[in-house]
């Protein structure tokens, strides 16, 4: 049905991504022969990855080199986040949660039950990951949309999203938010005023928030931000997990322990201190699938950034947002574990590849990519 339909060309950036994904999946199936947990590798990773990676195959078929296609991607992410916000607010207000784990959140070392929002992402950290992946689309809309009413709505959505990150007391997500704001420093005056307005809105609204929510925000700064990181038990345990993942890579001569095998190997590792999840997107890749697959993936991210740089339609302010959207991937990737098993990661990366490939100032010749 797509043969006679005009669609976005499979340029070199998208082609490289498709080849990388194909090689990755084939290699992943091969690793099941030596994986310590092939069932988990197949069901929890490879099948989910294959489904998510299809987005890179179908997006160019369904989209064109036009403004409408850009808006479809941008608005799709924004509407997706808007759909989750009512559930998040319901969770925070009622302390009734949709998460399938950690139904009651007892903050360690403080001994109080705190509100949080997990929606349908398993736990509050996974929901923070999703919010972080939606942030560049909100900033993009805030900068690009000329309608004042929609600008205000985008500011409110951005403010609520950041507030949820604060309530979930996720420090790494705060770093991601800070990076996006720093990328906006060279914006025009009107956009800087918009950012200042958002900050003012948050500070004013803070005075009217319920006590249990403001308590959470104070916990974030007093017990999770203003701490001695040399004595941060969580950070030290995660460091041990990271070093173990590197050990796995050397032990397998760079081939990786196999799809789904990280937790089994970690449980037996000398550095094991109670956490067996990788808690690192890149570590999941390199320790399980080896150095070759990891390098292919990193090269593809670099090609996406280069495509953003050469895209004549994207203005300099938006380019900084899109640069940041790639740069923060390894930072967002340490928020929670089992990232390879979440479809939204693959849809996000496919979205960036397609956005970078839509250049309205250049007429592409299909023969260029044959």
Tab-separated table of C-alpha atoms in Angstrom:
chain	number	residue	atom	x	y	z
A	1	UNK	CA	0.000	0.000	0.000
A	2	UNK	CA	3.026	2.303	0.304
A	3	UNK	CA	4.612	1.613	-3.116
A	4	UNK	CA	2.956	4.533	-4.904
A	5	UNK	CA	2.919	6.836	-1.901
A	6	UNK	CA	5.388	9.691	-1.424
A	7	UNK	CA	7.288	9.146	1.785
A	8	UNK	CA	10.443	10.181	3.592
A	9	UNK	CA	13.562	8.754	1.966
A	10	UNK	CA	15.612	6.141	3.767
A	11	UNK	CA	18.717	8.324	3.878
A	12	UNK	CA	22.123	7.142	5.033
A	13	UNK	CA	21.428	7.927	8.695
A	14	UNK	CA	18.210	5.889	8.759
A	15	UNK	CA	19.779	3.109	6.694
A	16	UNK	CA	22.688	2.837	9.138
A	17	UNK	CA	20.228	2.599	12.019
A	18	UNK	CA	18.254	-0.163	10.294
A	19	UNK	CA	21.439	-2.118	9.546
A	20	UNK	CA	22.597	-1.659	13.148
A	21	UNK	CA	19.272	-2.913	14.495
A	22	UNK	CA	19.274	-5.921	12.145
A	23	UNK	CA	22.822	-6.920	13.092
A	24	UNK	CA	22.002	-6.340	16.762
A	25	UNK	CA	18.926	-8.588	16.734
A	26	UNK	CA	20.670	-11.350	14.790
A	27	UNK	CA	23.655	-11.223	17.133
A	28	UNK	CA	21.310	-11.129	20.119
A	29	UNK	CA	19.631	-14.361	18.990
A	30	UNK	CA	23.066	-15.967	18.585
A	31	UNK	CA	24.044	-14.933	22.134
A	32	UNK	CA	21.097	-16.944	23.473
A	33	UNK	CA	23.230	-20.064	22.904
A	34	UNK	CA	25.647	-18.948	25.655
A	35	UNK	CA	23.368	-16.672	27.703
A	36	UNK	CA	22.812	-17.753	31.306
A	37	UNK	CA	19.130	-16.816	31.003
A	38	UNK	CA	18.028	-17.199	27.364
A	39	UNK	CA	14.313	-17.103	28.222
A	40	UNK	CA	14.616	-13.643	29.795
A	41	UNK	CA	16.880	-12.554	26.960
A	42	UNK	CA	14.311	-13.533	24.335
A	43	UNK	CA	11.076	-12.532	26.071
A	44	UNK	CA	12.131	-9.476	28.077
A	45	UNK	CA	14.658	-7.962	25.681
A	46	UNK	CA	14.910	-9.176	22.098
A	47	UNK	CA	11.170	-9.368	21.377
A	48	UNK	CA	10.534	-5.954	22.954
A	49	UNK	CA	13.522	-4.471	21.127
A	50	UNK	CA	12.359	-5.918	17.807
A	51	UNK	CA	8.906	-4.381	18.260
A	52	UNK	CA	10.323	-0.988	19.237
A	53	UNK	CA	12.901	-1.015	16.430
A	54	UNK	CA	10.113	-1.407	13.860
A	55	UNK	CA	9.418	2.294	14.405
A	56	UNK	CA	12.555	3.148	12.428
A	57	UNK	CA	11.292	0.984	9.563
A	58	UNK	CA	7.736	2.339	9.440
A	59	UNK	CA	8.164	6.007	10.382
A	60	UNK	CA	9.784	6.898	7.023
A	61	UNK	CA	7.017	5.004	5.193
A	62	UNK	CA	4.252	6.814	7.041
A	63	UNK	CA	5.830	10.272	7.071
A	64	UNK	CA	6.925	12.769	4.441
A	65	UNK	CA	9.536	15.484	4.166
A	66	UNK	CA	7.105	18.143	5.387
A	67	UNK	CA	6.135	20.247	8.385
A	68	UNK	CA	3.127	18.068	9.140
A	69	UNK	CA	5.344	15.035	9.712
A	70	UNK	CA	7.469	16.979	12.181
A	71	UNK	CA	4.347	18.033	14.062
A	72	UNK	CA	3.048	14.449	14.103
A	73	UNK	CA	6.179	13.272	15.915
A	74	UNK	CA	6.344	16.244	18.264
A	75	UNK	CA	2.648	16.279	19.131
A	76	UNK	CA	2.568	12.504	19.474
A	77	UNK	CA	5.095	12.640	22.314
A	78	UNK	CA	3.405	15.633	23.926
A	79	UNK	CA	-0.065	14.064	23.773
A	80	UNK	CA	1.376	10.830	25.124
A	81	UNK	CA	2.710	12.704	28.151
A	82	UNK	CA	-0.586	14.598	28.554
A	83	UNK	CA	-2.410	11.268	28.690
A	84	UNK	CA	-0.284	10.145	31.662
A	85	UNK	CA	-0.493	13.377	33.682
A	86	UNK	CA	-4.057	12.831	35.071
A	87	UNK	CA	-3.058	9.371	36.297
A	88	UNK	CA	0.095	10.829	37.881
A	89	UNK	CA	-1.868	13.551	39.683
A	90	UNK	CA	-4.395	10.964	40.896
A	91	UNK	CA	-1.571	8.829	42.317
A	92	UNK	CA	0.099	11.744	44.085
A	93	UNK	CA	-3.121	13.093	45.591
A	94	UNK	CA	-4.701	9.798	46.662
A	95	UNK	CA	-1.551	7.709	47.317
A	96	UNK	CA	-3.194	4.991	45.199
A	97	UNK	CA	-0.823	3.707	42.555
A	98	UNK	CA	-0.962	1.955	39.207
A	99	UNK	CA	2.545	0.549	39.550
A	100	UNK	CA	2.907	-3.225	39.618
A	101	UNK	CA	5.744	-2.898	42.143
A	102	UNK	CA	6.637	-0.639	45.073
A	103	UNK	CA	3.022	0.138	45.900
A	104	UNK	CA	4.102	1.858	49.121
A	105	UNK	CA	7.182	4.001	48.905
A	106	UNK	CA	9.127	4.153	52.160
A	107	UNK	CA	12.020	6.568	51.718
A	108	UNK	CA	15.083	4.827	53.092
A	109	UNK	CA	16.923	6.453	55.983
A	110	UNK	CA	14.025	8.821	56.705
A	111	UNK	CA	11.276	6.384	57.557
A	112	UNK	CA	8.264	8.115	56.005
A	113	UNK	CA	5.864	7.059	53.300
A	114	UNK	CA	5.988	9.533	50.433
A	115	UNK	CA	3.698	10.176	47.457
A	116	UNK	CA	4.930	9.359	43.983
A	117	UNK	CA	3.723	8.891	40.426
A	118	UNK	CA	4.495	5.738	38.464
A	119	UNK	CA	1.480	5.595	36.113
A	120	UNK	CA	1.879	2.384	34.029
A	121	UNK	CA	5.678	2.330	33.857
A	122	UNK	CA	6.356	-0.065	36.733
A	123	UNK	CA	7.824	2.420	39.193
A	124	UNK	CA	8.423	6.134	39.626
A	125	UNK	CA	11.945	6.030	38.192
A	126	UNK	CA	10.697	4.566	34.916
A	127	UNK	CA	8.060	7.287	34.729
A	128	UNK	CA	10.777	9.915	35.264
A	129	UNK	CA	12.645	8.369	32.316
A	130	UNK	CA	9.547	8.762	30.157
A	131	UNK	CA	9.125	12.391	31.217
A	132	UNK	CA	12.780	13.108	30.381
A	133	UNK	CA	12.312	11.627	26.903
A	134	UNK	CA	9.297	13.900	26.357
A	135	UNK	CA	11.068	17.076	27.534
A	136	UNK	CA	12.773	18.026	24.221
A	137	UNK	CA	9.420	17.840	22.445
A	138	UNK	CA	7.857	20.232	24.973
A	139	UNK	CA	10.765	22.669	24.718
A	140	UNK	CA	10.555	22.430	20.938
A	141	UNK	CA	6.831	23.241	20.972
A	142	UNK	CA	7.358	26.069	23.432
A	143	UNK	CA	9.954	27.636	21.132
A	144	UNK	CA	8.292	26.947	17.788
A	145	UNK	CA	4.570	27.464	18.329
A	146	UNK	CA	3.443	31.073	17.779
A	147	UNK	CA	0.033	30.659	19.424
A	148	UNK	CA	0.128	32.344	22.854
A	149	UNK	CA	-2.576	30.140	24.358
A	150	UNK	CA	-0.756	26.953	23.360
A	151	UNK	CA	2.509	28.427	24.660
A	152	UNK	CA	0.902	28.869	28.073
A	153	UNK	CA	-0.402	25.287	27.956
A	154	UNK	CA	3.087	24.015	27.066
A	155	UNK	CA	4.542	25.998	29.973
A	156	UNK	CA	1.998	24.463	32.349
A	157	UNK	CA	2.751	20.973	31.018
A	158	UNK	CA	6.476	21.563	31.424
A	159	UNK	CA	5.978	22.910	34.942
A	160	UNK	CA	3.811	19.960	35.995
A	161	UNK	CA	6.324	17.504	34.512
A	162	UNK	CA	9.208	19.069	36.428
A	163	UNK	CA	7.096	19.139	39.586
A	164	UNK	CA	6.437	15.392	39.263
A	165	UNK	CA	10.187	14.810	38.928
A	166	UNK	CA	10.677	16.759	42.162
A	167	UNK	CA	7.915	14.807	43.915
A	168	UNK	CA	9.488	11.527	42.769
A	169	UNK	CA	12.770	12.880	44.249
A	170	UNK	CA	14.769	11.792	41.210
A	171	UNK	CA	18.131	13.566	41.208
A	172	UNK	CA	19.303	12.396	37.790
A	173	UNK	CA	16.143	13.697	36.127
A	174	UNK	CA	16.886	17.088	37.680
A	175	UNK	CA	20.285	17.029	35.971
A	176	UNK	CA	18.556	16.343	32.638
A	177	UNK	CA	16.155	19.253	33.207
A	178	UNK	CA	19.113	21.509	34.051
A	179	UNK	CA	20.905	20.506	30.822
A	180	UNK	CA	17.880	21.426	28.737
A	181	UNK	CA	17.569	24.796	30.453
A	182	UNK	CA	21.289	25.439	29.915
A	183	UNK	CA	20.854	24.644	26.224
A	184	UNK	CA	18.302	27.483	26.074
A	185	UNK	CA	20.666	30.175	27.342
A	186	UNK	CA	21.254	31.632	23.880
A	187	UNK	CA	17.591	31.917	22.995
A	188	UNK	CA	15.930	35.139	21.978
A	189	UNK	CA	14.728	37.441	24.736
A	190	UNK	CA	11.076	36.418	24.437
A	191	UNK	CA	11.943	32.764	24.944
A	192	UNK	CA	14.178	33.566	27.889
A	193	UNK	CA	11.240	35.426	29.425
A	194	UNK	CA	9.130	32.321	28.854
A	195	UNK	CA	11.639	30.228	30.838
A	196	UNK	CA	11.750	32.845	33.595
A	197	UNK	CA	7.951	32.887	33.592
A	198	UNK	CA	7.886	29.115	34.009
A	199	UNK	CA	10.301	29.365	36.936
A	200	UNK	CA	8.188	32.091	38.543
A	201	UNK	CA	5.048	29.996	38.023
A	202	UNK	CA	6.668	27.068	39.813
A	203	UNK	CA	7.854	29.223	42.735
A	204	UNK	CA	4.413	30.797	43.158
A	205	UNK	CA	2.536	27.506	42.844
A	206	UNK	CA	4.893	25.923	45.397
A	207	UNK	CA	3.226	27.990	48.124
A	208	UNK	CA	-0.150	26.447	47.333
A	209	UNK	CA	0.924	22.794	47.131
A	210	UNK	CA	-0.281	20.287	49.759
A	211	UNK	CA	2.089	19.712	52.676
A	212	UNK	CA	2.885	16.106	51.764
A	213	UNK	CA	4.102	17.258	48.338
A	214	UNK	CA	6.213	20.141	49.653
A	215	UNK	CA	7.662	17.712	52.204
A	216	UNK	CA	8.772	15.509	49.309
A	217	UNK	CA	10.491	18.430	47.602
A	218	UNK	CA	12.276	19.359	50.825
A	219	UNK	CA	13.381	15.736	51.216
A	220	UNK	CA	14.780	15.867	47.701
A	221	UNK	CA	17.025	18.820	48.487
A	222	UNK	CA	17.830	18.105	52.134
A	223	UNK	CA	18.377	14.344	51.978
A	224	UNK	CA	19.159	13.525	48.353
A	225	UNK	CA	20.843	16.600	46.858
A	226	UNK	CA	22.660	18.168	49.813
A	227	UNK	CA	24.482	14.994	50.854
A	228	UNK	CA	28.042	13.748	51.066
A	229	UNK	CA	28.262	11.710	47.867
A	230	UNK	CA	31.350	9.903	49.173
A	231	UNK	CA	29.029	8.290	51.712
A	232	UNK	CA	26.145	7.753	49.296
A	233	UNK	CA	25.423	4.021	49.646
A	234	UNK	CA	23.286	3.887	46.514
A	235	UNK	CA	25.998	5.522	44.408
A	236	UNK	CA	28.653	3.132	45.728
A	237	UNK	CA	26.491	0.076	44.989
A	238	UNK	CA	25.800	1.322	41.455
A	239	UNK	CA	29.523	1.887	40.973
A	240	UNK	CA	30.085	-1.762	41.890
A	241	UNK	CA	27.426	-2.843	39.372
A	242	UNK	CA	29.093	-0.752	36.655
A	243	UNK	CA	32.555	-2.188	37.358
A	244	UNK	CA	31.106	-5.698	37.322
A	245	UNK	CA	29.587	-5.033	33.896
A	246	UNK	CA	33.016	-4.015	32.609
A	247	UNK	CA	34.455	-7.180	34.168
A	248	UNK	CA	31.874	-9.235	32.248
A	249	UNK	CA	33.036	-7.629	29.021
A	250	UNK	CA	36.663	-8.551	29.614
A	251	UNK	CA	35.769	-12.054	30.792
A	252	UNK	CA	33.973	-12.693	27.493
A	253	UNK	CA	36.742	-11.148	25.364
A	254	UNK	CA	34.425	-8.358	24.247
A	255	UNK	CA	31.589	-10.619	23.022
A	256	UNK	CA	29.257	-9.968	25.984
A	257	UNK	CA	27.527	-12.351	28.391
A	258	UNK	CA	24.476	-12.684	26.154
A	259	UNK	CA	20.950	-11.295	26.029
A	260	UNK	CA	19.257	-11.290	29.441
A	261	UNK	CA	22.281	-12.701	31.283
A	262	UNK	CA	23.442	-9.616	33.196
A	263	UNK	CA	21.455	-10.218	36.381
A	264	UNK	CA	22.446	-13.895	36.604
A	265	UNK	CA	26.140	-13.004	36.297
A	266	UNK	CA	25.792	-10.059	38.687
A	267	UNK	CA	24.262	-12.237	41.397
A	268	UNK	CA	27.461	-14.324	41.364
A	269	UNK	CA	29.893	-11.426	40.955
A	270	UNK	CA	32.400	-10.513	43.718
A	271	UNK	CA	31.127	-6.920	43.716
A	272	UNK	CA	27.499	-7.936	44.312
A	273	UNK	CA	26.033	-5.841	47.157
A	274	UNK	CA	22.308	-6.415	46.759
A	275	UNK	CA	21.576	-4.869	43.352
A	276	UNK	CA	21.769	-7.110	40.292
A	277	UNK	CA	20.154	-4.750	37.749
A	278	UNK	CA	22.554	-2.843	35.475
A	279	UNK	CA	20.984	0.609	36.103
A	280	UNK	CA	22.798	1.851	33.015
A	281	UNK	CA	21.439	1.805	29.456
A	282	UNK	CA	24.859	1.712	27.811
A	283	UNK	CA	26.146	-0.867	30.307
A	284	UNK	CA	23.227	-3.152	29.436
A	285	UNK	CA	24.282	-2.981	25.798
A	286	UNK	CA	28.042	-3.377	26.062
A	287	UNK	CA	28.103	-6.041	28.804
A	288	UNK	CA	25.456	-8.255	27.158
A	289	UNK	CA	25.993	-7.691	23.427
A	290	UNK	CA	29.677	-6.863	23.334
A	291	UNK	CA	31.871	-4.071	22.101
A	292	UNK	CA	30.973	-4.365	18.386
A	293	UNK	CA	27.227	-3.807	18.867
A	294	UNK	CA	27.945	-1.043	21.361
A	295	UNK	CA	30.210	0.791	18.904
A	296	UNK	CA	27.622	0.485	16.115
A	297	UNK	CA	24.997	2.034	18.393
A	298	UNK	CA	27.267	4.899	19.493
A	299	UNK	CA	28.238	5.598	15.874
A	300	UNK	CA	24.555	5.778	14.948
A	301	UNK	CA	23.905	8.332	17.693
A	302	UNK	CA	26.830	10.350	16.344
A	303	UNK	CA	25.352	10.174	12.824
A	304	UNK	CA	22.020	11.469	14.149
A	305	UNK	CA	23.800	14.430	15.740
A	306	UNK	CA	25.708	15.104	12.518
A	307	UNK	CA	22.453	14.979	10.563
A	308	UNK	CA	20.969	17.524	12.966
A	309	UNK	CA	24.026	19.729	12.400
A	310	UNK	CA	23.712	19.594	8.595
A	311	UNK	CA	19.925	20.042	8.576
A	312	UNK	CA	19.410	23.535	7.137
A	313	UNK	CA	15.775	23.744	8.249
A	314	UNK	CA	16.469	23.411	11.977
A	315	UNK	CA	17.473	26.786	13.426
A	316	UNK	CA	20.380	27.148	15.854
A	317	UNK	CA	18.190	27.303	18.973
A	318	UNK	CA	16.348	24.104	18.082
A	319	UNK	CA	19.617	22.414	17.160
A	320	UNK	CA	20.853	22.929	20.715
A	321	UNK	CA	17.687	21.252	22.012
A	322	UNK	CA	18.199	18.299	19.673
A	323	UNK	CA	21.916	18.074	20.493
A	324	UNK	CA	20.936	17.909	24.159
A	325	UNK	CA	18.303	15.248	23.391
A	326	UNK	CA	21.094	12.945	22.202
A	327	UNK	CA	23.698	13.976	24.775
A	328	UNK	CA	21.377	13.225	27.716
A	329	UNK	CA	20.700	9.646	26.575
A	330	UNK	CA	23.512	8.141	28.721
A	331	UNK	CA	22.378	10.320	31.658
A	332	UNK	CA	18.725	9.292	31.383
A	333	UNK	CA	19.985	5.741	30.946
A	334	UNK	CA	21.252	5.554	34.545
A	335	UNK	CA	17.929	6.501	36.129
A	336	UNK	CA	16.601	2.959	36.071
A	337	UNK	CA	17.447	-0.538	34.906
A	338	UNK	CA	16.201	-2.881	32.178
A	339	UNK	CA	16.014	-0.005	29.676
A	340	UNK	CA	16.315	-2.366	26.704
A	341	UNK	CA	12.939	-3.823	27.632
A	342	UNK	CA	11.068	-0.518	27.259
A	343	UNK	CA	9.658	0.203	23.812
A	344	UNK	CA	9.667	3.975	24.321
A	345	UNK	CA	13.485	4.026	24.191
A	346	UNK	CA	13.501	2.723	20.608
A	347	UNK	CA	10.623	4.955	19.506
A	348	UNK	CA	12.482	7.941	20.986
A	349	UNK	CA	15.713	7.224	19.109
A	350	UNK	CA	13.771	6.549	15.894
A	351	UNK	CA	11.963	9.868	16.384
A	352	UNK	CA	15.277	11.735	16.659
A	353	UNK	CA	16.588	10.023	13.515
A	354	UNK	CA	13.483	10.979	11.524
A	355	UNK	CA	13.394	14.546	12.873
A	356	UNK	CA	17.028	15.024	11.861
A	357	UNK	CA	16.221	13.671	8.369
A	358	UNK	CA	13.307	16.013	7.571
A	359	UNK	CA	14.904	19.052	5.936
A	360	UNK	CA	12.312	21.369	4.423
A	361	UNK	CA	14.961	23.663	2.906
A	362	UNK	CA	16.424	20.938	0.702
A	363	UNK	CA	14.752	18.973	-2.088
A	364	UNK	CA	15.994	15.413	-1.775
A	365	UNK	CA	16.557	13.207	-4.817
A	366	UNK	CA	15.662	9.609	-4.086
A	367	UNK	CA	18.489	8.429	-6.340
A	368	UNK	CA	20.903	9.966	-3.859
A	369	UNK	CA	20.125	7.189	-1.412
A	370	UNK	CA	20.066	4.260	-3.812
